[in-house]
CSV table of C-alpha atoms in Angstrom, one decimal:
chain,number,residue,atom,x,y,z
F,1,MET,CA,-65.0,48.2,-20.7
F,2,ASN,CA,-61.7,46.4,-20.1
F,3,HIS,CA,-61.9,42.7,-21.0
F,4,ARG,CA,-58.8,40.6,-20.0
F,5,MET,CA,-57.6,37.8,-22.4
F,6,TYR,CA,-57.4,34.2,-21.3
F,7,ARG,CA,-53.8,33.1,-21.0
F,8,PRO,CA,-52.8,29.4,-21.0
F,9,ASN,CA,-51.1,27.9,-18.0
F,10,LEU,CA,-50.0,24.5,-16.8
F,11,LYS,CA,-52.8,23.9,-14.5
F,12,SER,CA,-55.3,23.6,-17.1
F,13,GLY,CA,-53.8,22.4,-20.3
F,14,TRP,CA,-53.2,19.1,-22.0
F,15,SER,CA,-49.5,19.5,-21.2
F,16,LEU,CA,-50.5,18.8,-17.6
F,17,ILE,CA,-52.3,15.6,-18.5
F,18,MET,CA,-49.2,14.3,-20.8
F,19,LEU,CA,-47.0,15.2,-17.9
F,20,PHE,CA,-49.0,12.8,-15.8
F,21,VAL,CA,-49.1,10.0,-18.2
F,22,LEU,CA,-45.3,10.3,-18.7
F,23,SER,CA,-44.6,10.2,-15.2
F,24,VAL,CA,-46.6,7.3,-14.7
F,25,VAL,CA,-44.8,5.5,-17.5
F,26,LEU,CA,-41.3,6.4,-16.5
F,27,TYR,CA,-42.2,5.2,-13.1
F,28,LEU,CA,-43.4,1.8,-14.4
F,29,ILE,CA,-40.1,1.4,-16.3
F,30,ALA,CA,-37.8,2.7,-13.5
F,31,SER,CA,-39.5,0.4,-11.0
F,32,ASN,CA,-39.3,-2.7,-12.8
F,33,ASN,CA,-35.5,-2.7,-13.9
F,34,TYR,CA,-33.4,-4.6,-11.9
F,35,VAL,CA,-29.6,-5.8,-12.1
F,36,GLU,CA,-27.9,-8.2,-10.6
F,37,ILE,CA,-24.6,-7.3,-8.7
F,38,ARG,CA,-22.1,-9.8,-7.8
F,39,THR,CA,-20.5,-9.9,-4.5
F,40,ASP,CA,-17.0,-9.9,-3.7
F,41,ASN,CA,-15.0,-13.2,-4.3
F,42,TYR,CA,-17.5,-14.4,-6.8
F,43,GLU,CA,-15.1,-16.4,-8.8
F,44,GLU,CA,-13.4,-18.1,-5.7
F,45,LYS,CA,-16.8,-18.7,-4.4
F,46,LEU,CA,-18.1,-20.5,-7.6
F,47,ALA,CA,-14.8,-22.5,-7.8
F,48,ALA,CA,-15.0,-23.6,-4.1
F,49,VAL,CA,-18.7,-24.6,-4.9
F,50,ASN,CA,-17.5,-26.7,-7.9
F,51,LEU,CA,-14.7,-28.5,-5.9
F,52,MET,CA,-17.3,-29.4,-3.0
F,53,GLN,CA,-19.5,-30.9,-5.3
F,54,ASP,CA,-16.2,-33.0,-6.8
F,55,TYR,CA,-15.8,-34.1,-3.2
F,56,LEU,CA,-19.6,-35.0,-3.0
F,57,ASP,CA,-19.4,-37.0,-6.4
F,58,ILE,CA,-16.2,-38.8,-5.1
F,59,LEU,CA,-17.6,-39.8,-1.8
F,60,GLU,CA,-20.8,-41.0,-3.3
F,61,THR,CA,-19.2,-43.1,-5.7
F,62,GLU,CA,-16.6,-44.6,-3.1
F,63,ILE,CA,-19.4,-45.0,-0.5
F,64,MET,CA,-21.7,-46.8,-3.1
F,65,ALA,CA,-18.8,-48.9,-4.1
F,66,ARG,CA,-18.0,-50.6,-0.7
F,67,GLY,CA,-21.6,-51.6,-0.4
F,68,ILE,CA,-22.4,-49.0,2.4
F,69,GLU,CA,-26.2,-48.9,3.0
F,70,ILE,CA,-27.6,-45.5,2.3
F,71,ASP,CA,-31.0,-44.3,3.5
F,72,PRO,CA,-33.0,-43.0,0.6
F,73,ILE,CA,-35.5,-41.4,3.2
F,74,ASN,CA,-32.9,-39.4,5.3
F,75,ASP,CA,-30.2,-38.8,2.7
F,76,PRO,CA,-32.7,-38.2,-0.6
F,77,PHE,CA,-29.7,-37.2,-2.4
F,78,HIS,CA,-27.9,-40.4,-1.8
F,79,SER,CA,-24.4,-38.4,-0.7
F,80,GLY,CA,-23.9,-41.1,1.7
F,81,LEU,CA,-23.1,-38.1,4.2
F,82,ILE,CA,-25.9,-38.6,6.4
F,83,GLY,CA,-24.8,-41.4,8.8
F,84,GLN,CA,-26.8,-43.5,11.1
F,85,ARG,CA,-29.1,-42.3,14.0
F,86,LEU,CA,-27.0,-44.6,16.5
F,87,SER,CA,-23.6,-46.3,16.1
F,88,SER,CA,-21.1,-47.2,18.5
F,89,ILE,CA,-19.3,-44.2,18.1
F,90,THR,CA,-22.3,-41.9,18.2
F,91,THR,CA,-21.5,-39.5,21.1
F,92,ASP,CA,-24.4,-37.1,21.1
F,93,ARG,CA,-28.0,-36.3,19.4
F,94,GLY,CA,-27.8,-34.7,16.1
F,95,LEU,CA,-30.2,-32.8,14.1
F,96,LEU,CA,-31.0,-34.7,10.9
F,97,SER,CA,-32.0,-31.2,9.2
F,98,GLU,CA,-28.8,-29.8,10.0
F,99,LYS,CA,-27.0,-32.7,8.3
F,100,GLN,CA,-29.5,-32.5,5.2
F,101,ALA,CA,-29.1,-28.8,5.0
F,102,ALA,CA,-25.2,-28.8,4.8
F,103,ILE,CA,-25.2,-31.2,1.6
F,104,ASN,CA,-25.5,-28.0,-0.6
F,105,PRO,CA,-22.1,-27.1,-2.2
F,106,ASN,CA,-23.2,-23.4,-2.3
F,107,ILE,CA,-22.3,-23.6,1.5
F,108,ALA,CA,-18.7,-23.7,0.5
F,109,ALA,CA,-19.3,-19.9,-0.6
F,110,ILE,CA,-20.2,-18.8,2.6
F,111,PHE,CA,-16.4,-20.2,3.9
F,112,VAL,CA,-15.1,-18.2,1.3
F,113,GLU,CA,-16.9,-15.2,2.3
F,114,GLU,CA,-15.7,-15.8,5.9
F,115,LEU,CA,-12.4,-16.5,5.4
F,116,SER,CA,-11.5,-14.1,2.8
F,117,ARG,CA,-10.3,-11.8,5.3
F,118,VAL,CA,-7.5,-14.2,5.6
F,119,LYS,CA,-4.3,-13.8,3.0
F,120,LYS,CA,-3.2,-16.5,0.6
F,121,GLY,CA,-0.7,-18.8,2.3
F,122,ASP,CA,-1.4,-17.8,5.8
F,123,LYS,CA,-1.5,-20.4,8.4
F,124,ILE,CA,-4.8,-21.1,10.2
F,125,ALA,CA,-5.7,-23.6,13.1
F,126,VAL,CA,-8.7,-25.6,12.3
F,127,GLY,CA,-10.8,-27.7,15.0
F,128,ILE,CA,-13.6,-30.1,13.5
F,129,THR,CA,-15.7,-33.0,14.7
F,130,GLY,CA,-17.2,-35.6,12.7
F,131,SER,CA,-20.6,-34.8,13.4
F,132,ASN,CA,-21.4,-32.9,10.2
F,133,PRO,CA,-18.9,-34.1,7.3
F,134,ALA,CA,-20.9,-32.1,4.6
F,135,VAL,CA,-19.8,-29.0,6.6
F,136,ASN,CA,-16.1,-30.1,6.8
F,137,LEU,CA,-16.2,-30.5,3.2
F,138,ALA,CA,-17.4,-27.1,2.5
F,139,LEU,CA,-14.8,-25.7,4.8
F,140,TYR,CA,-12.1,-27.9,3.1
F,141,ALA,CA,-13.2,-26.5,-0.4
F,142,ALA,CA,-12.7,-22.8,0.9
F,143,ILE,CA,-9.4,-23.4,2.3
F,144,SER,CA,-8.3,-25.2,-1.1
F,145,VAL,CA,-9.6,-22.6,-3.3
F,146,LEU,CA,-8.2,-19.6,-1.2
F,147,GLU,CA,-4.9,-21.7,-0.9
F,148,LEU,CA,-4.6,-21.1,2.8
F,149,ASP,CA,-2.2,-23.4,4.7
F,150,PRO,CA,-4.7,-25.4,7.7
F,151,GLN,CA,-3.4,-27.2,11.0
F,152,ILE,CA,-6.3,-29.4,11.5
F,153,ILE,CA,-7.3,-31.4,14.5
F,154,VAL,CA,-10.3,-33.5,14.3
F,155,SER,CA,-12.5,-34.8,17.4
F,156,LEU,CA,-13.5,-38.1,15.6
F,157,SER,CA,-16.4,-39.3,17.1
F,158,SER,CA,-20.0,-37.9,16.0
F,159,ALA,CA,-23.6,-37.1,16.8
F,160,SER,CA,-26.4,-38.7,15.1
F,161,TYR,CA,-26.5,-38.7,11.3
F,162,GLY,CA,-22.8,-37.6,11.2
F,163,ALA,CA,-19.8,-39.6,10.1
F,164,ASN,CA,-20.4,-42.1,12.7
F,165,ARG,CA,-20.2,-45.5,10.6
F,166,GLU,CA,-17.3,-47.5,12.2
F,167,GLU,CA,-16.0,-48.3,8.5
F,168,MET,CA,-16.6,-44.6,7.1
F,169,THR,CA,-15.2,-41.9,9.4
F,170,TRP,CA,-14.3,-38.6,8.8
F,171,LEU,CA,-10.8,-39.6,8.7
F,172,ASP,CA,-11.5,-42.1,6.1
F,173,MET,CA,-13.7,-39.5,3.7
F,174,GLU,CA,-10.5,-37.3,4.0
F,175,ARG,CA,-8.1,-40.4,2.9
F,176,ILE,CA,-10.7,-41.1,0.2
F,177,LEU,CA,-10.4,-37.4,-1.1
F,178,LYS,CA,-6.5,-37.5,-1.1
F,179,ASP,CA,-6.2,-40.6,-2.6
F,180,ASN,CA,-8.0,-39.3,-5.6
F,181,GLY,CA,-6.0,-36.1,-5.9
F,182,LEU,CA,-8.8,-33.6,-4.7
F,183,LEU,CA,-7.3,-32.9,-1.3
F,184,LYS,CA,-3.7,-31.7,-0.3
F,185,PHE,CA,-4.0,-31.6,3.4
F,186,SER,CA,-5.9,-33.5,6.1
F,187,SER,CA,-6.2,-33.8,9.7
F,188,LYS,CA,-2.7,-33.9,11.5
F,189,TYR,CA,-4.0,-35.0,14.8
F,190,ALA,CA,-7.4,-36.5,16.1
F,191,SER,CA,-9.0,-37.0,19.6
F,192,ILE,CA,-11.9,-39.3,20.7
F,193,GLY,CA,-14.4,-36.7,20.9
F,194,GLY,CA,-17.5,-37.0,23.0
F,195,SER,CA,-17.8,-36.2,26.8
F,196,GLU,CA,-14.4,-34.8,28.3
F,197,ASP,CA,-13.1,-35.5,24.7
F,198,ARG,CA,-12.1,-38.7,26.0
F,199,GLY,CA,-15.5,-40.7,24.5
F,200,ILE,CA,-17.1,-41.1,28.1
F,201,GLY,CA,-20.0,-43.4,27.8
F,202,LEU,CA,-18.9,-45.3,24.3
F,203,SER,CA,-18.5,-48.8,24.4
F,204,ASP,CA,-15.0,-50.6,24.5
F,205,PHE,CA,-16.1,-51.4,20.4
F,206,GLY,CA,-16.8,-47.7,19.8
F,207,LEU,CA,-13.7,-46.7,21.4
F,208,GLN,CA,-11.7,-49.5,19.6
F,209,SER,CA,-13.3,-48.6,16.2
F,210,LEU,CA,-12.2,-44.8,16.8
F,211,ARG,CA,-8.9,-45.9,17.3
F,212,GLU,CA,-8.6,-48.1,14.4
F,213,ALA,CA,-9.8,-45.4,12.3
F,214,MET,CA,-7.0,-43.3,13.3
F,215,SER,CA,-4.4,-46.2,12.9
F,216,ARG,CA,-5.5,-47.0,9.4
F,217,ASN,CA,-5.4,-43.5,8.4
F,218,GLY,CA,-2.1,-42.6,10.2
F,219,VAL,CA,-3.4,-39.9,12.1
F,220,PRO,CA,-1.7,-39.9,15.5
F,221,LEU,CA,-4.1,-39.8,18.9
F,222,LEU,CA,-4.5,-37.0,21.3
F,223,LEU,CA,-5.6,-38.4,24.7
F,224,GLY,CA,-5.0,-37.2,28.1
F,225,SER,CA,-6.8,-38.0,31.6
F,226,SER,CA,-9.2,-35.3,31.7
F,227,LEU,CA,-11.0,-32.6,29.6
F,228,ASN,CA,-8.5,-30.0,30.7
F,229,ASP,CA,-5.5,-32.4,29.8
F,230,ASN,CA,-7.2,-32.9,26.2
F,231,ILE,CA,-7.3,-29.0,25.9
F,232,ASP,CA,-3.6,-28.6,26.8
F,233,LEU,CA,-2.8,-31.4,24.3
F,234,HIS,CA,-4.6,-29.8,21.5
F,235,MET,CA,-2.9,-26.3,22.3
F,236,LYS,CA,0.7,-28.2,22.3
F,237,ALA,CA,-0.2,-29.9,19.1
F,238,TYR,CA,-1.3,-26.7,17.5
F,239,GLU,CA,1.9,-24.7,18.6
F,240,GLU,CA,3.9,-27.6,17.3
F,241,LEU,CA,2.2,-27.4,13.9
F,242,LEU,CA,2.8,-23.4,14.1
F,243,GLY,CA,6.5,-24.0,13.3
F,244,ASP,CA,8.3,-21.0,12.6
F,245,THR,CA,5.2,-18.8,12.2
F,246,ASN,CA,4.6,-16.1,14.6
F,247,ARG,CA,1.2,-17.0,15.2
F,248,TYR,CA,-2.2,-18.5,13.6
F,249,SER,CA,-4.0,-15.8,11.3
F,250,LEU,CA,-7.3,-17.4,12.4
F,251,PHE,CA,-8.8,-20.3,14.4
F,252,VAL,CA,-12.0,-21.6,12.8
F,253,ASN,CA,-14.2,-24.2,15.2
F,254,ILE,CA,-16.7,-25.9,13.4
F,255,GLY,CA,-19.2,-27.8,15.7
F,256,ALA,CA,-19.2,-28.1,19.7
F,257,GLY,CA,-16.1,-30.5,20.1
F,258,LEU,CA,-15.5,-30.0,23.7
F,259,ALA,CA,-11.8,-29.5,23.5
F,260,ASN,CA,-12.3,-26.6,21.4
F,261,VAL,CA,-15.5,-24.7,23.2
F,262,GLY,CA,-14.4,-26.2,26.7
F,263,SER,CA,-18.3,-27.1,27.6
F,264,GLU,CA,-21.7,-27.3,26.2
F,265,PRO,CA,-23.0,-24.0,27.7
F,266,ASN,CA,-19.9,-22.1,26.3
F,267,ALA,CA,-20.9,-23.4,22.4
F,268,ARG,CA,-24.2,-21.8,23.0
F,269,LEU,CA,-22.7,-18.7,24.6
F,270,ILE,CA,-20.3,-17.6,22.0
F,271,PRO,CA,-21.6,-15.8,19.4
F,272,GLU,CA,-21.5,-17.3,15.9
F,273,GLY,CA,-19.3,-15.8,13.3
F,274,LEU,CA,-15.9,-14.3,13.7
F,275,ASN,CA,-15.0,-13.4,17.3
F,276,THR,CA,-12.5,-10.5,18.0
F,277,LYS,CA,-12.9,-10.2,21.7
F,278,LEU,CA,-13.5,-13.6,23.1
F,279,ALA,CA,-10.4,-13.0,25.1
F,280,GLU,CA,-12.3,-10.3,27.3
F,281,ARG,CA,-14.9,-12.8,28.7
F,282,ASP,CA,-14.7,-15.3,31.2
F,283,PHE,CA,-15.5,-18.7,31.0
F,284,GLU,CA,-15.6,-21.5,33.4
F,285,ILE,CA,-13.7,-23.7,31.5
F,286,GLU,CA,-11.4,-22.2,28.5
F,287,GLY,CA,-11.2,-24.2,25.7
F,288,VAL,CA,-9.1,-23.8,22.7
F,289,MET,CA,-11.2,-21.1,21.3
F,290,MET,CA,-10.6,-18.8,24.4
F,291,LYS,CA,-6.9,-19.9,24.8
F,292,MET,CA,-6.4,-18.8,21.1
F,293,ALA,CA,-8.4,-15.5,21.6
F,294,LYS,CA,-5.8,-15.0,24.3
F,295,GLN,CA,-3.0,-15.4,22.0
F,296,ASN,CA,-4.9,-12.5,19.5
F,297,VAL,CA,-5.9,-15.1,17.4
F,298,PRO,CA,-9.2,-14.1,15.6
F,299,VAL,CA,-11.7,-17.1,16.3
F,300,LEU,CA,-14.5,-18.3,13.7
F,301,HIS,CA,-17.1,-20.1,15.5
F,302,ILE,CA,-19.7,-21.9,13.2
F,303,ARG,CA,-22.0,-24.4,15.0
F,304,ARG,CA,-25.6,-24.3,13.4
F,305,ILE,CA,-25.2,-24.3,9.5
F,306,LEU,CA,-28.8,-23.8,9.2
F,307,ARG,CA,-28.5,-20.0,10.6
F,308,TRP,CA,-25.7,-19.6,7.8
F,309,ALA,CA,-27.9,-21.2,5.4
F,310,ASP,CA,-30.7,-18.7,6.1
F,311,LYS,CA,-28.7,-15.8,6.5
F,312,TYR,CA,-27.3,-16.1,2.8
F,313,ASN,CA,-30.7,-17.1,1.4
F,314,LEU,CA,-29.4,-20.7,0.2
F,315,HIS,CA,-32.0,-23.3,-0.9
F,316,LEU,CA,-32.9,-25.7,1.7
F,317,THR,CA,-35.3,-27.9,0.6
F,318,MET,CA,-34.7,-31.6,-0.3
F,319,GLU,CA,-36.9,-31.6,-3.4
F,320,ARG,CA,-34.4,-30.7,-5.5
F,321,LYS,CA,-30.7,-30.3,-6.0
F,322,PRO,CA,-29.3,-26.9,-5.0
F,323,VAL,CA,-28.2,-24.9,-8.1
F,324,PRO,CA,-24.6,-23.8,-7.9
F,325,GLY,CA,-24.5,-19.7,-7.6
F,326,GLU,CA,-27.9,-19.6,-6.1
F,327,GLY,CA,-28.3,-17.1,-3.1
F,328,SER,CA,-27.0,-13.9,-1.7
F,329,VAL,CA,-23.7,-14.8,-0.9
F,330,PHE,CA,-22.9,-14.8,-4.8
F,331,SER,CA,-25.1,-12.0,-5.8
F,332,SER,CA,-28.1,-9.6,-5.2
F,333,THR,CA,-30.5,-7.9,-7.2
F,334,ILE,CA,-31.1,-4.1,-6.9
F,335,LEU,CA,-33.0,-1.5,-9.0
F,336,ASN,CA,-31.2,-0.4,-12.2
F,337,VAL,CA,-29.9,3.0,-11.0
F,338,THR,CA,-29.1,3.9,-14.5
F,339,VAL,CA,-32.3,3.4,-15.7
F,340,ALA,CA,-33.9,5.1,-12.9
F,341,SER,CA,-31.8,8.1,-13.5
F,342,ILE,CA,-32.4,8.1,-17.3
F,343,CYS,CA,-36.1,8.1,-16.4
F,344,LEU,CA,-35.8,11.1,-14.0
F,345,ALA,CA,-33.8,13.1,-16.5
F,346,LEU,CA,-36.5,12.3,-19.1
F,347,LEU,CA,-39.2,13.5,-16.7
F,348,ILE,CA,-37.3,16.9,-15.8
F,349,LEU,CA,-36.8,17.4,-19.6
F,350,ALA,CA,-40.4,17.1,-20.1
F,351,ILE,CA,-41.3,19.4,-17.3
F,352,ILE,CA,-38.8,22.1,-18.7
F,353,LEU,CA,-40.2,21.7,-22.3
F,354,VAL,CA,-43.6,22.3,-21.0
F,355,ILE,CA,-42.5,25.5,-19.0
F,356,ILE,CA,-40.7,26.9,-21.9
F,357,PHE,CA,-43.8,26.3,-24.2
F,358,ASP,CA,-46.0,27.5,-21.7
F,359,ARG,CA,-44.1,30.8,-21.4
F,360,HIS,CA,-43.8,31.0,-25.1
F,361,ASP,CA,-47.7,30.8,-25.2
F,362,ARG,CA,-48.2,33.4,-22.8
F,363,ARG,CA,-45.6,35.9,-24.5
F,364,PHE,CA,-47.6,35.3,-27.9
F,365,MET,CA,-51.1,35.9,-26.3
F,366,ALA,CA,-49.7,39.0,-24.5
F,367,ASN,CA,-48.5,40.7,-27.7
F,368,ILE,CA,-51.8,40.3,-29.4
F,369,VAL,CA,-53.7,43.7,-29.3
F,370,ASP,CA,-57.3,43.3,-27.7
F,371,PRO,CA,-59.6,45.3,-30.1
F,372,ASP,CA,-61.8,46.1,-27.2
F,373,ASP,CA,-59.0,47.5,-25.5
F,374,GLU,CA,-58.1,49.8,-28.4
F,375,LEU,CA,-61.8,51.1,-28.3
């Protein structure tokens, strides 16, 4: 009778169990090893964040020194940048949460990210308002670190909780920063802002307060007889400030100043971020943004800073101060590819070794003569 001998195989030996255990261990090692990847312009972003923090510190010190009241509930960090709900130079409702979220130095890194497409020394046109001074500070910090050449026009009035104290407008904040050596540029012109960019609806006292702010800070007023006049005045001012340069490399709009966006519906219709095809769209009223676009100037539109903070995963609560360098705008965490590759290589090596030993055992057993066969 012919008896066949037992031959070891991978399906039944301890080798299969060992491979299983090894696979689990290597999987756990690979899936729990992460590495932090810094984003582009990491150093510039940190520098901008630190500079914005310097801006905040100086302004807080100066505002407290001048005895300006700070609301500890609305402004728990005592930045002094959260203004009043209503004042004589308040033109519109503003979201308190937007103003609070902007008091985060890490927002300066967002502007570095968005402005990094512009080269050092490039001339850019900038349109801002007094509605959210912390956003203006973040923009200024990024411009300073990237060493751009900004030509700035501000619509000076403010929405609720912005720079709406008559004695501490945006121009006054700029002046404080310049006097302390933290700023090398400032607004070249100012308009009233608000309805028709002429402050329609403001009291005489409010209009006079804005004019006095411009006067004490040495900034000329742009004021036409209608919104269209004011838009034209803004464009002429930007052309004058352009000098010998062919055209601006970028137009940055912060907020919804009517001279810049043309109308309130436009401000909501224009996508936030970089707009390169704005000139192809039709608008009932064309503000500076559309006119710049028709001159082949890319437009960066930033209106709701909370959306940007969410996009870049920035810390938003008011329970603790933001930590510099925190958020996806600085870095991201991914699985460690090197560790995963080593684990995979070890597993493949283990499988190969098991196969080799398995085949060796088979040949060894095949060379043993079965006594029953000889009989």
